[in-house]
Amino acid sequence: MSGKEAKAVVPKLRFPEFREAGAWEEKEVGEIFKVTRGEVLSMRLVSDMPSETTPYPVYSSQTKNNGLSGYYSDFLYENAITWTTDGANAGDVNYRPGKFYCTNVCGVLINNDGYANVFIAELLNTITRKHVSYIGNPKLMNGVMAKIKIILPPLPEQQKIAHCLSSLDEVIGLESHKLDALKTHKKGLMQQLFPSLDEVQG
């Protein structure tokens, strides 16, 4: 790493079984991952819903649905990390489980040894925006991503943290669904409890 010894760091909070596991180590993203990007895809070929002929999710730089643009008949990658390379969301990082397609405004980090996981994606999300260039259209290109330094634990500890974060995301998703249902219920109650002008004047 450019002639310097890698930094070693111990986090403040750690699972009991890893307290004696030693320090986390500093690595460049390009040391761990193959850094690549998606391909151009016409949105006319993308379906709104998955089907037997279009089963694979397509991710892009859009903000809605966590970057999900629709579904396509082919996939490019499997169990990888993506990030938005261009536009307002440049630097947004997500772990993508399963087989998927992504457009050319997504960079992709590939590692088949387990390092493509929720933990690394969340870790990168805390620092990538500091590396976005805001000259003109915001950008975080492959070469810059490859040089970003992260501090990470051994793989078993990563997997433990990833499982914990995924469990929390599931709870957040369930609570968000409940909140949406309560908002819909409240709206329905208000429509019945508050008379409209038509009803008052009728």
Short mmCIF file of C-alpha atoms in Angstrom, two decimals, residues 9-172:
data_model
loop_
_atom_site.label_atom_id
_atom_site.label_comp_id
_atom_site.label_asym_id
_atom_site.label_seq_id
_atom_site.Cartn_x
_atom_site.Cartn_y
_atom_site.Cartn_z
CA VAL A 9 -8.08 -0.20 14.29
CA VAL A 10 -10.26 -1.73 17.01
CA PRO A 11 -13.95 -0.61 17.02
CA LYS A 12 -15.64 0.72 20.18
CA LEU A 13 -18.47 -1.82 19.97
CA ARG A 14 -17.83 -5.46 19.10
CA PHE A 15 -19.61 -8.82 19.34
CA PRO A 16 -18.26 -10.80 22.33
CA GLU A 17 -16.81 -13.63 20.23
CA PHE A 18 -14.63 -11.17 18.30
CA ARG A 19 -13.27 -9.06 21.17
CA GLU A 20 -9.97 -10.95 21.09
CA ALA A 21 -9.89 -11.31 17.31
CA GLY A 22 -7.38 -8.54 16.74
CA ALA A 23 -7.59 -5.20 14.99
CA TRP A 24 -9.40 -4.33 11.79
CA GLU A 25 -7.13 -3.64 8.82
CA GLU A 26 -7.04 -0.88 6.24
CA LYS A 27 -7.44 -1.92 2.59
CA GLU A 28 -8.12 -0.18 -0.70
CA VAL A 29 -11.37 -1.19 -2.39
CA GLY A 30 -9.42 -2.28 -5.47
CA GLU A 31 -7.38 -4.73 -3.36
CA ILE A 32 -10.53 -6.63 -2.41
CA PHE A 33 -12.85 -6.22 -5.39
CA LYS A 34 -12.88 -6.31 -9.14
CA VAL A 35 -14.17 -2.82 -9.94
CA THR A 36 -16.37 -2.63 -13.02
CA ARG A 37 -19.72 -1.14 -14.12
CA GLY A 38 -23.05 -2.03 -15.72
CA GLU A 39 -24.11 -1.78 -19.34
CA VAL A 40 -26.41 0.42 -21.37
CA LEU A 41 -29.98 -0.92 -21.47
CA SER A 42 -33.02 0.55 -23.17
CA MET A 43 -35.80 0.98 -20.61
CA ARG A 44 -38.27 -0.07 -23.32
CA LEU A 45 -37.00 -3.61 -22.79
CA VAL A 46 -37.60 -3.48 -19.05
CA SER A 47 -40.85 -4.72 -17.46
CA ASP A 48 -42.50 -3.11 -14.46
CA MET A 49 -43.10 -6.47 -12.80
CA PRO A 50 -41.08 -9.71 -12.68
CA SER A 51 -42.27 -12.60 -14.84
CA GLU A 52 -41.01 -15.91 -16.23
CA THR A 53 -39.49 -14.07 -19.19
CA THR A 54 -38.20 -11.05 -17.20
CA PRO A 55 -37.16 -12.40 -13.77
CA TYR A 56 -34.02 -10.33 -13.09
CA PRO A 57 -34.08 -6.94 -11.33
CA VAL A 58 -32.52 -3.98 -13.13
CA TYR A 59 -30.81 -1.30 -11.03
CA SER A 60 -29.96 2.24 -12.12
CA SER A 61 -29.19 5.62 -10.56
CA GLN A 62 -32.81 6.52 -9.81
CA THR A 63 -33.88 7.35 -6.25
CA LYS A 64 -37.20 5.49 -6.01
CA ASN A 65 -37.47 1.81 -5.08
CA ASN A 66 -33.85 1.64 -3.90
CA GLY A 67 -32.63 2.07 -7.49
CA LEU A 68 -34.88 -0.65 -8.93
CA SER A 69 -35.91 0.29 -12.49
CA GLY A 70 -37.80 -2.89 -13.38
CA TYR A 71 -37.07 -6.41 -14.60
CA TYR A 72 -35.19 -7.87 -17.58
CA SER A 73 -34.68 -11.20 -19.33
CA ASP A 74 -30.93 -11.40 -18.62
CA PHE A 75 -28.50 -10.69 -15.78
CA LEU A 76 -24.93 -9.42 -15.59
CA TYR A 77 -23.90 -10.06 -11.99
CA GLU A 78 -24.76 -12.06 -8.90
CA ASN A 79 -24.38 -11.20 -5.20
CA ALA A 80 -22.42 -8.01 -5.77
CA ILE A 81 -22.25 -4.42 -4.53
CA THR A 82 -23.33 -1.54 -6.76
CA TRP A 83 -22.86 2.21 -6.48
CA THR A 84 -24.26 5.14 -8.43
CA THR A 85 -21.51 6.64 -10.57
CA ASP A 86 -23.29 9.73 -11.98
CA GLY A 87 -25.90 12.29 -10.99
CA ALA A 88 -27.53 13.49 -7.78
CA ASN A 89 -27.13 10.10 -6.08
CA ALA A 90 -23.47 9.59 -6.99
CA GLY A 91 -21.79 7.56 -4.26
CA ASP A 92 -24.94 5.72 -3.12
CA VAL A 93 -23.90 2.12 -2.35
CA ASN A 94 -26.09 -1.02 -2.13
CA TYR A 95 -25.58 -4.74 -1.72
CA ARG A 96 -27.54 -6.63 -4.42
CA PRO A 97 -28.32 -10.26 -3.51
CA GLY A 98 -29.02 -12.78 -6.25
CA LYS A 99 -28.74 -12.30 -10.01
CA PHE A 100 -29.33 -8.81 -11.40
CA TYR A 101 -28.70 -6.43 -14.27
CA CYS A 102 -27.46 -2.89 -13.78
CA THR A 103 -27.17 0.03 -16.15
CA ASN A 104 -24.07 1.97 -17.13
CA VAL A 105 -24.65 4.57 -14.39
CA CYS A 106 -23.91 1.89 -11.78
CA GLY A 107 -20.47 0.77 -10.77
CA VAL A 108 -20.11 -2.81 -9.56
CA LEU A 109 -17.81 -4.39 -6.96
CA ILE A 110 -17.28 -8.13 -7.44
CA ASN A 111 -15.75 -10.56 -4.97
CA ASN A 112 -16.53 -14.28 -4.91
CA ASP A 113 -14.99 -14.93 -1.48
CA GLY A 114 -17.80 -13.39 0.57
CA TYR A 115 -16.58 -9.80 0.78
CA ALA A 116 -19.53 -8.59 -1.33
CA ASN A 117 -21.93 -8.26 1.59
CA VAL A 118 -24.22 -5.87 3.47
CA PHE A 119 -21.46 -4.91 5.90
CA ILE A 120 -19.08 -3.66 3.19
CA ALA A 121 -21.92 -1.84 1.39
CA GLU A 122 -22.97 -0.03 4.57
CA LEU A 123 -19.35 0.75 5.44
CA LEU A 124 -18.75 2.26 2.00
CA ASN A 125 -21.98 4.27 2.27
CA THR A 126 -20.48 6.16 5.20
CA ILE A 127 -17.51 7.45 3.19
CA THR A 128 -18.12 7.34 -0.58
CA ARG A 129 -19.81 10.75 -0.84
CA LYS A 130 -16.60 12.38 0.40
CA HIS A 131 -14.97 11.09 -2.79
CA VAL A 132 -17.65 12.33 -5.24
CA SER A 133 -16.48 15.03 -7.65
CA TYR A 134 -18.98 17.90 -7.78
CA ILE A 135 -17.39 19.67 -10.73
CA GLY A 136 -20.31 19.75 -13.18
CA ASN A 137 -22.38 16.58 -12.95
CA PRO A 138 -21.59 14.73 -9.67
CA LYS A 139 -19.41 11.68 -10.36
CA LEU A 140 -17.73 8.82 -8.54
CA MET A 141 -15.80 6.95 -11.19
CA ASN A 142 -14.27 3.46 -11.01
CA GLY A 143 -10.69 4.66 -10.60
CA VAL A 144 -11.59 6.79 -7.60
CA MET A 145 -13.70 4.04 -6.01
CA ALA A 146 -10.83 1.54 -6.37
CA LYS A 147 -8.54 3.82 -4.33
CA ILE A 148 -10.95 4.44 -1.44
CA LYS A 149 -9.51 3.07 1.80
CA ILE A 150 -11.74 1.15 4.19
CA ILE A 151 -11.05 -0.47 7.54
CA LEU A 152 -12.49 -3.95 7.82
CA PRO A 153 -12.49 -7.00 10.08
CA PRO A 154 -11.93 -10.65 9.10
CA LEU A 155 -14.71 -12.22 7.03
CA PRO A 156 -16.52 -14.07 9.89
CA GLU A 157 -16.94 -10.78 11.78
CA GLN A 158 -18.13 -9.04 8.61
CA GLN A 159 -20.75 -11.75 8.13
CA LYS A 160 -21.96 -11.42 11.73
CA ILE A 161 -22.33 -7.65 11.38
CA ALA A 162 -23.99 -8.06 7.95
CA HIS A 163 -26.56 -10.45 9.46
CA CYS A 164 -27.29 -7.98 12.26
CA LEU A 165 -27.73 -5.08 9.82
CA SER A 166 -29.96 -7.17 7.54
CA SER A 167 -32.16 -8.11 10.52
CA LEU A 168 -32.52 -4.43 11.42
CA ASP A 169 -33.43 -3.60 7.80
CA GLU A 170 -36.15 -6.25 7.93
CA VAL A 171 -37.59 -4.71 11.10
CA ILE A 172 -37.44 -1.22 9.54
#
